Short mmCIF file of C-alpha atoms in Angstrom, two decimals:
data_model
loop_
_atom_site.label_atom_id
_atom_site.label_comp_id
_atom_site.label_asym_id
_atom_site.label_seq_id
_atom_site.Cartn_x
_atom_site.Cartn_y
_atom_site.Cartn_z
CA MET A 1 0.12 0.18 -0.04
CA ASN A 2 1.38 3.37 -0.64
CA TYR A 3 0.51 6.00 2.14
CA PRO A 4 0.32 9.80 1.73
CA SER A 5 2.05 10.18 5.20
CA LYS A 6 4.72 8.61 7.09
CA ILE A 7 3.10 9.33 10.22
CA LEU A 8 -0.07 7.41 8.93
CA GLU A 9 1.98 4.44 7.90
CA LYS A 10 3.65 4.29 11.34
CA ALA A 11 0.25 4.19 13.12
CA VAL A 12 -1.29 1.58 10.65
CA ASP A 13 1.69 -0.61 11.18
CA ALA A 14 1.50 -0.04 15.08
CA ILE A 15 -2.32 -0.61 14.68
CA SER A 16 -2.08 -3.56 12.78
CA SER A 17 0.18 -5.26 15.23
CA LEU A 18 -2.82 -5.84 17.57
CA PRO A 19 -4.21 -9.54 17.34
CA GLY A 20 -7.01 -9.70 14.54
CA ILE A 21 -6.20 -6.42 12.78
CA GLY A 22 -4.90 -6.46 9.35
CA LYS A 23 -3.72 -3.45 7.41
CA LYS A 24 -6.93 -2.60 5.70
CA THR A 25 -9.00 -2.31 9.22
CA ALA A 26 -6.00 -0.78 10.90
CA LEU A 27 -6.07 2.01 8.07
CA ARG A 28 -9.79 2.33 8.63
CA MET A 29 -9.08 3.15 12.31
CA ALA A 30 -6.44 5.53 11.62
CA LEU A 31 -8.65 7.47 9.52
CA HIS A 32 -11.42 7.44 11.76
CA LEU A 33 -8.78 8.66 14.35
CA ILE A 34 -7.13 11.44 12.22
CA TYR A 35 -11.02 13.09 11.26
CA ASP A 36 -12.76 12.31 14.71
CA LYS A 37 -13.72 15.32 16.42
CA ASN A 38 -13.89 14.46 20.01
CA ASP A 39 -9.85 13.70 20.31
CA LYS A 40 -10.45 9.92 20.69
CA ALA A 41 -6.58 9.45 19.30
CA SER A 42 -5.48 11.65 22.51
CA ILE A 43 -7.77 9.43 25.13
CA LEU A 44 -6.54 6.39 23.81
CA SER A 45 -3.12 7.05 23.43
CA SER A 46 -2.92 8.21 27.22
CA SER A 47 -5.08 5.37 28.44
CA LEU A 48 -2.57 3.05 26.36
CA SER A 49 0.45 4.53 27.92
CA GLU A 50 -1.34 4.41 31.31
CA LEU A 51 -2.36 0.62 30.59
CA ARG A 52 1.65 0.00 30.25
CA ASN A 53 2.76 1.96 33.00
CA GLY A 54 0.09 1.59 35.63
CA VAL A 55 -1.18 -1.65 35.69
CA LYS A 56 -0.23 -4.09 38.55
CA PHE A 57 -0.01 -7.85 39.14
CA CYS A 58 -1.56 -8.93 42.46
CA SER A 59 1.20 -10.48 44.38
CA ILE A 60 -1.50 -12.98 46.04
CA CYS A 61 -3.37 -14.26 42.90
CA HIS A 62 -1.28 -12.87 39.94
CA SER A 63 -4.71 -11.20 38.53
CA ILE A 64 -4.58 -7.43 36.86
CA SER A 65 -4.92 -5.02 39.51
CA ASP A 66 -4.61 -1.37 40.47
CA GLU A 67 -2.99 -2.20 43.72
CA ASN A 68 -0.35 -4.43 45.18
CA VAL A 69 -3.10 -6.72 46.40
CA CYS A 70 -6.10 -7.09 44.12
CA ALA A 71 -9.82 -5.93 45.19
CA ILE A 72 -10.71 -9.62 45.32
CA CYS A 73 -7.78 -11.00 47.60
CA SER A 74 -8.12 -7.90 49.96
CA THR A 75 -11.64 -7.97 50.79
CA SER A 76 -12.93 -10.00 53.62
CA SER A 77 -16.36 -10.84 52.29
CA ARG A 78 -15.06 -13.61 49.92
CA ASN A 79 -14.80 -17.35 51.12
CA LYS A 80 -10.96 -18.06 51.74
CA ARG A 81 -11.64 -21.84 52.12
CA LEU A 82 -12.54 -21.89 48.57
CA LEU A 83 -9.69 -21.44 45.45
CA CYS A 84 -10.56 -21.48 41.99
CA ILE A 85 -7.77 -22.27 39.54
CA VAL A 86 -7.97 -20.50 36.19
CA GLU A 87 -5.51 -20.05 32.75
CA ASN A 88 -5.69 -16.28 32.50
CA VAL A 89 -7.61 -13.08 33.82
CA ARG A 90 -10.54 -13.49 31.27
CA ASP A 91 -11.52 -16.60 32.56
CA MET A 92 -11.55 -15.08 35.89
CA MET A 93 -13.63 -12.23 34.68
CA ALA A 94 -16.01 -14.77 32.86
CA ILE A 95 -16.30 -16.78 36.16
CA GLU A 96 -16.53 -13.60 38.13
CA ASP A 97 -19.37 -12.31 35.64
CA THR A 98 -21.55 -15.23 36.60
CA GLY A 99 -21.95 -13.96 40.20
CA SER A 100 -21.92 -17.77 41.14
CA PHE A 101 -18.25 -17.84 42.82
CA VAL A 102 -17.39 -16.30 46.32
CA GLY A 103 -14.42 -17.49 46.80
CA LEU A 104 -10.84 -16.56 45.92
CA TYR A 105 -8.89 -17.01 42.37
CA HIS A 106 -5.31 -18.05 41.45
CA ILE A 107 -4.14 -17.17 37.86
CA LEU A 108 -1.71 -19.39 36.33
CA GLY A 109 -0.58 -17.33 33.47
CA GLY A 110 -0.94 -20.08 30.97
CA LEU A 111 -1.03 -23.96 30.92
CA ILE A 112 2.02 -26.37 30.72
CA SER A 113 2.52 -27.09 27.06
CA PRO A 114 5.69 -29.33 26.07
CA LEU A 115 4.80 -28.43 22.54
CA GLU A 116 4.74 -24.70 22.88
CA GLY A 117 7.99 -24.91 25.47
CA VAL A 118 5.74 -23.82 28.30
CA SER A 119 7.10 -25.69 31.66
CA PRO A 120 5.65 -25.62 35.20
CA SER A 121 8.31 -22.95 35.95
CA ASP A 122 6.57 -20.77 33.63
CA LEU A 123 3.75 -20.62 35.45
CA ASN A 124 2.44 -19.33 39.00
CA ILE A 125 2.52 -22.82 40.48
CA ASP A 126 5.14 -22.24 43.09
CA SER A 127 2.88 -19.40 44.47
CA LEU A 128 -0.19 -21.68 44.28
CA LEU A 129 1.72 -24.09 46.40
CA SER A 130 3.03 -21.65 48.81
CA ARG A 131 -0.51 -20.51 49.05
CA LEU A 132 -2.08 -23.82 49.71
CA GLU A 133 0.59 -24.71 52.67
CA LYS A 134 -0.75 -22.09 54.77
CA ASN A 135 -3.92 -24.38 55.35
CA GLU A 136 -6.43 -21.72 54.71
CA VAL A 137 -7.72 -23.37 51.52
CA GLU A 138 -10.05 -26.48 51.45
CA GLU A 139 -11.31 -26.99 48.17
CA ILE A 140 -9.53 -25.98 45.15
CA ILE A 141 -11.66 -26.15 41.98
CA MET A 142 -9.78 -26.51 38.70
CA ALA A 143 -11.68 -24.06 35.94
CA ILE A 144 -9.54 -25.01 33.04
CA SER A 145 -10.30 -26.03 29.74
CA PRO A 146 -10.54 -29.83 28.97
CA THR A 147 -7.81 -29.75 26.29
CA ILE A 148 -4.61 -31.81 26.35
CA ASP A 149 -2.92 -29.04 27.95
CA GLY A 150 -5.41 -28.24 30.63
CA ASP A 151 -5.69 -32.10 31.76
CA THR A 152 -1.84 -31.85 31.75
CA THR A 153 -1.70 -28.88 33.79
CA THR A 154 -4.65 -30.34 36.36
CA PHE A 155 -2.80 -33.87 36.44
CA TYR A 156 0.72 -31.66 37.26
CA ILE A 157 -1.22 -29.58 40.39
CA SER A 158 -2.94 -32.75 41.41
CA LYS A 159 0.27 -34.56 41.98
CA LYS A 160 2.01 -31.25 43.41
CA ILE A 161 -0.72 -31.29 45.99
CA SER A 162 -1.40 -34.75 47.00
CA HIS A 163 0.44 -34.64 50.00
CA LEU A 164 -2.10 -31.75 51.53
CA ASN A 165 -5.43 -32.58 52.68
CA LEU A 166 -7.24 -30.80 49.93
CA LYS A 167 -10.34 -31.45 48.34
CA MET A 168 -9.95 -31.20 44.38
CA THR A 169 -12.91 -30.47 42.24
CA SER A 170 -13.20 -29.64 38.64
CA ILE A 171 -15.98 -27.81 36.92
CA ALA A 172 -18.76 -29.64 35.71
CA ARG A 173 -19.00 -30.28 32.10
CA GLY A 174 -22.20 -31.24 29.86
CA VAL A 175 -24.98 -29.65 27.31
CA SER A 176 -24.93 -26.02 27.66
CA PHE A 177 -28.32 -24.67 28.88
CA GLY A 178 -30.40 -24.06 25.65
CA GLY A 179 -28.06 -26.26 23.90
CA GLU A 180 -29.87 -28.88 21.53
CA LEU A 181 -28.86 -32.20 21.89
CA GLU A 182 -28.58 -33.26 18.57
CA TYR A 183 -25.93 -30.35 17.82
CA ALA A 184 -24.02 -31.11 20.99
CA ASP A 185 -20.42 -33.08 20.36
CA GLU A 186 -20.36 -37.01 21.25
CA PHE A 187 -17.82 -36.82 23.79
CA THR A 188 -19.71 -33.49 25.81
CA LEU A 189 -23.08 -35.38 25.45
CA GLY A 190 -21.55 -39.18 26.28
CA ARG A 191 -20.04 -37.17 29.38
CA SER A 192 -23.24 -35.50 30.74
CA ILE A 193 -24.69 -38.54 30.55
CA SER A 194 -22.07 -40.57 32.87
CA ALA A 195 -21.93 -37.61 34.99
CA ARG A 196 -25.82 -37.37 35.17
CA LEU A 197 -27.33 -35.67 38.43
CA PRO A 198 -30.41 -36.64 40.41
CA TYR A 199 -33.47 -34.60 39.37
CA LYS A 200 -34.48 -31.71 41.48
CA LEU A 201 -37.50 -29.91 41.63
CA GLY A 202 -36.68 -26.17 40.61
CA GLN A 203 -33.12 -26.64 39.41
CA MET B 1 -18.59 -6.86 32.89
CA ASN B 2 -16.38 -6.69 35.97
CA TYR B 3 -13.03 -5.56 35.49
CA PRO B 4 -10.27 -6.21 38.07
CA SER B 5 -8.64 -2.83 37.35
CA LYS B 6 -10.00 0.56 36.77
CA ILE B 7 -7.09 1.22 34.54
CA LEU B 8 -7.93 -1.71 32.41
CA GLU B 9 -11.68 -1.05 32.09
CA LYS B 10 -10.48 2.78 30.69
CA ALA B 11 -8.27 1.14 28.15
CA VAL B 12 -10.81 -1.04 27.21
CA ASP B 13 -13.48 1.59 26.98
CA ALA B 14 -10.98 3.78 24.63
CA ILE B 15 -10.10 0.78 22.21
CA SER B 16 -13.87 -0.26 21.73
CA SER B 17 -14.35 3.45 20.45
CA LEU B 18 -13.00 2.57 17.56
CA PRO B 19 -15.11 1.44 14.60
CA GLY B 20 -15.89 -2.20 14.43
CA ILE B 21 -14.16 -3.11 17.98
CA GLY B 22 -16.52 -4.38 20.59
CA LYS B 23 -15.94 -4.61 24.04
CA LYS B 24 -14.96 -8.27 24.33
CA THR B 25 -12.37 -7.76 21.27
CA ALA B 26 -11.01 -4.44 23.22
CA LEU B 27 -10.50 -6.63 26.27
CA ARG B 28 -8.61 -9.44 24.18
CA MET B 29 -6.40 -6.44 23.17
CA ALA B 30 -5.58 -4.78 26.25
CA LEU B 31 -4.77 -7.91 27.82
CA HIS B 32 -2.50 -8.52 24.48
CA LEU B 33 -0.69 -5.35 25.03
CA ILE B 34 -0.45 -5.84 29.10
CA TYR B 35 1.36 -9.26 28.62
CA ASP B 36 3.43 -8.18 25.57
CA LYS B 37 7.17 -8.40 25.97
CA ASN B 38 7.92 -6.03 22.87
CA ASP B 39 6.13 -3.11 24.73
CA LYS B 40 3.68 -2.78 21.62
CA ALA B 41 1.53 -0.26 24.26
CA SER B 42 4.10 2.45 24.32
CA ILE B 43 4.51 2.02 20.64
CA LEU B 44 1.34 2.20 19.73
CA SER B 45 0.56 5.04 22.45
CA SER B 46 3.60 7.28 21.03
CA SER B 47 2.11 6.85 17.24
CA LEU B 48 -1.20 7.63 17.93
CA SER B 49 -0.20 10.60 19.76
CA GLU B 50 1.88 11.85 16.64
CA LEU B 51 -0.82 10.94 14.28
CA ARG B 52 -2.93 13.25 16.24
CA ASN B 53 -0.32 16.26 16.23
CA GLY B 54 1.90 15.66 13.22
CA VAL B 55 -0.42 14.85 10.66
CA LYS B 56 -1.28 17.53 8.36
CA PHE B 57 -3.57 18.26 5.26
CA CYS B 58 -2.37 19.10 1.93
CA SER B 59 -3.42 22.76 1.04
CA ILE B 60 -3.87 21.99 -2.39
CA CYS B 61 -5.50 18.66 -2.56
CA HIS B 62 -6.85 17.91 1.24
CA SER B 63 -4.94 14.42 1.39
CA ILE B 64 -2.94 13.84 4.60
CA SER B 65 0.43 14.46 4.22
CA ASP B 66 3.71 15.17 6.57
CA GLU B 67 4.09 18.67 4.85
CA ASN B 68 1.82 21.56 4.33
CA VAL B 69 2.11 20.36 0.78
CA CYS B 70 1.74 16.68 -0.26
CA ALA B 71 4.14 14.14 -1.98
CA ILE B 72 1.79 14.15 -5.36
CA CYS B 73 0.73 17.75 -5.31
CA SER B 74 4.51 18.81 -4.96
CA THR B 75 5.92 16.56 -7.48
CA SER B 76 6.80 17.33 -11.12
CA SER B 77 6.37 14.09 -12.66
CA ARG B 78 2.84 13.95 -12.27
CA ASN B 79 0.40 15.33 -14.93
CA LYS B 80 -1.03 18.58 -13.93
CA ARG B 81 -3.60 18.52 -16.80
CA LEU B 82 -5.58 15.45 -15.33
CA LEU B 83 -7.43 15.72 -11.99
CA CYS B 84 -9.23 12.68 -10.34
CA ILE B 85 -11.84 13.86 -7.82
CA VAL B 86 -12.30 11.23 -5.17
CA GLU B 87 -14.61 11.20 -1.82
CA ASN B 88 -11.84 10.26 0.57
CA VAL B 89 -8.06 9.39 1.49
CA ARG B 90 -8.96 5.51 1.14
CA ASP B 91 -10.40 5.67 -2.31
CA MET B 92 -7.26 7.85 -3.24
CA MET B 93 -5.05 5.36 -2.02
CA ALA B 94 -6.67 2.60 -3.70
CA ILE B 95 -6.37 4.22 -7.31
CA GLU B 96 -2.95 5.19 -6.23
CA ASP B 97 -2.16 1.78 -5.25
CA THR B 98 -3.23 0.44 -9.08
CA GLY B 99 -0.49 2.48 -10.70
CA SER B 100 -2.66 3.30 -13.41
CA PHE B 101 -3.16 7.11 -12.81
CA VAL B 102 -0.46 9.46 -13.33
CA GLY B 103 -2.37 12.69 -12.62
CA LEU B 104 -3.63 14.59 -9.77
CA TYR B 105 -6.29 14.33 -7.01
CA HIS B 106 -8.96 16.48 -4.71
CA ILE B 107 -10.51 14.88 -1.95
CA LEU B 108 -13.87 16.11 -1.38
CA GLY B 109 -13.65 14.82 2.24
CA GLY B 110 -17.46 13.29 1.88
CA LEU B 111 -20.45 13.23 -0.55
CA ILE B 112 -23.45 15.68 -0.75
CA SER B 113 -26.09 14.16 1.47
CA PRO B 114 -29.29 16.01 2.57
CA LEU B 115 -30.41 13.26 4.31
CA GLU B 116 -27.42 13.34 6.39
CA GLY B 117 -27.14 17.14 6.68
CA VAL B 118 -23.76 17.21 4.47
CA SER B 119 -23.97 20.42 2.37
CA PRO B 120 -21.59 21.70 -0.67
CA SER B 121 -20.17 23.80 1.83
CA ASP B 122 -19.26 21.08 4.15
CA LEU B 123 -16.94 19.60 1.31
CA ASN B 124 -13.79 20.94 -0.35
CA ILE B 125 -15.62 22.05 -3.38
CA ASP B 126 -14.97 25.88 -3.22
CA SER B 127 -11.40 24.69 -3.33
CA LEU B 128 -11.91 22.72 -6.38
CA LEU B 129 -13.02 25.37 -8.29
CA SER B 130 -10.71 27.85 -7.21
CA ARG B 131 -7.89 24.94 -8.32
CA LEU B 132 -10.05 24.64 -11.95
CA GLU B 133 -10.25 28.32 -12.34
CA LYS B 134 -6.25 28.74 -12.95
CA ASN B 135 -7.12 26.75 -16.32
CA GLU B 136 -4.28 24.12 -15.73
CA VAL B 137 -6.56 21.19 -15.54
CA GLU B 138 -8.22 20.26 -18.99
CA GLU B 139 -9.81 16.77 -17.51
CA ILE B 140 -11.56 15.99 -14.68
CA ILE B 141 -12.18 12.28 -13.73
CA MET B 142 -15.11 11.77 -11.16
CA ALA B 143 -13.93 8.45 -9.16
CA ILE B 144 -17.04 8.65 -6.98
CA SER B 145 -19.49 5.69 -5.84
CA PRO B 146 -22.38 5.39 -7.83
CA THR B 147 -24.84 5.92 -5.03
CA ILE B 148 -27.70 8.60 -4.58
CA ASP B 149 -25.20 10.88 -2.89
CA GLY B 150 -22.28 10.15 -5.27
CA ASP B 151 -24.61 11.18 -8.42
CA THR B 152 -26.06 14.05 -6.31
CA THR B 153 -22.32 15.28 -5.91
CA THR B 154 -21.21 14.63 -9.48
CA PHE B 155 -24.05 16.52 -10.76
CA TYR B 156 -23.64 19.27 -8.43
CA ILE B 157 -19.91 19.58 -9.38
CA SER B 158 -20.71 19.24 -13.02
CA LYS B 159 -23.33 22.41 -12.65
CA LYS B 160 -20.43 24.37 -10.69
CA ILE B 161 -17.88 23.77 -13.42
CA SER B 162 -20.14 24.29 -16.59
CA HIS B 163 -18.54 27.78 -17.36
CA LEU B 164 -15.33 26.44 -17.69
CA ASN B 165 -13.85 24.78 -21.13
CA LEU B 166 -13.41 21.21 -19.38
CA LYS B 167 -13.65 17.77 -20.07
CA MET B 168 -15.64 15.70 -17.55
CA THR B 169 -15.37 11.96 -17.46
CA SER B 170 -16.63 9.25 -14.80
CA ILE B 171 -14.57 6.04 -14.07
CA ALA B 172 -15.85 3.01 -16.45
CA ARG B 173 -18.29 0.77 -14.61
CA GLY B 174 -18.79 -2.78 -15.60
CA VAL B 175 -18.24 -6.64 -14.72
CA SER B 176 -15.13 -6.79 -12.76
CA PHE B 177 -12.17 -8.78 -14.05
CA GLY B 178 -12.53 -12.66 -13.09
CA GLY B 179 -16.27 -11.76 -11.99
CA GLU B 180 -18.48 -14.40 -13.46
CA LEU B 181 -21.65 -12.90 -15.57
CA GLU B 182 -24.43 -14.50 -14.12
CA TYR B 183 -23.37 -13.10 -10.43
CA ALA B 184 -23.08 -9.64 -11.76
CA ASP B 185 -26.37 -7.67 -10.47
CA GLU B 186 -28.53 -6.60 -13.53
CA PHE B 187 -27.78 -2.81 -13.18
CA THR B 188 -24.07 -3.41 -13.72
CA LEU B 189 -24.60 -6.01 -16.53
CA GLY B 190 -26.93 -3.83 -18.19
CA ARG B 191 -24.62 -1.05 -18.14
CA SER B 192 -21.53 -2.54 -19.29
CA ILE B 193 -23.31 -4.31 -22.42
CA SER B 194 -24.68 -0.39 -23.18
CA ALA B 195 -21.16 0.93 -22.66
CA ARG B 196 -19.37 -1.66 -24.42
CA LEU B 197 -15.79 -1.10 -26.22
CA PRO B 198 -14.62 -2.12 -29.54
CA TYR B 199 -12.33 -5.39 -29.15
CA LYS B 200 -8.61 -4.95 -29.42
CA LEU B 201 -6.25 -7.55 -29.18
CA GLY B 202 -3.80 -7.56 -26.33
CA GLN B 203 -6.59 -5.52 -23.83
#
């Protein structure tokens, strides 16, 4: 593409480095910002700079935070005996949005993946173990994707905590609410039959 | 959505103000920037700030430029007798990318649209007329979309320049190269038959 301005070209290159954004979309965005009357470009520029310099990571659960300890870890209203293990911040936010979980979180920052060269030492597993050794947690809930990497990670953690007297559970899998049985994949449907639950009125 | 950090929320709001970006995509991008090792966030932030403060508009053709007069208008190698009228910078870049045009451009900055409240005075039509009155241009090529607004704009300009001795042409419309006849819309196909051209070997 021939750009009429070097500054525009630089901005298009920077925008298209974002995931899922190609050169054409980046150009559309850059031109939108140039002609925008509300000065979106300055707001975006300053908030991105703040994002880079101002965001902290919680020293307990490794979530993104404005302080050294995040809002969830520092509140007294959450159940400290329940610990939910998630892969990343997005998964934590998804669970938090359901409003069904009152315990604390621990963010691994990835999954063990020999193929991609991610070993247990690259993840927040050591800090998880030292958290668990304080004997405050009674149950850990593995909310990890059921992929090969996810299963490997869950297995590794289960081995590492086997000496502790801990209940370890995994989030339920099955046919989603509103999902049609005929469109569910065989593995999910099979598992939802073998893990069937007693029928209760109102559930 | 519950955000673990106010700074993250502010960044997601700013990113999702871009065209075609929703909150979920913006969150994915913000997290990508937080965890990125190459400091993309700072590069993006500085290039957006530069985009806002550094970009100029060419005083002749109204294109985006790094100088007061753009590279195309200031070069002596282009044919100053040919002037191509386009709606916006993206259309100009698309034509420039074909490499088939050696003349100059004039960017209207929009189309006349009574429905959206865009009148001729909102566009760069006055500067076009004063450019044409210098008698350097011999032919103006209307490269405007064949919509109601586009046709209105072309008609308005044709009336405004009727007193000048100018050749006015419009870019050819028809079935695209590689396009199958059966999938072309009736209007395009009809027009490509009525505007048929003599067959020449090698074209």
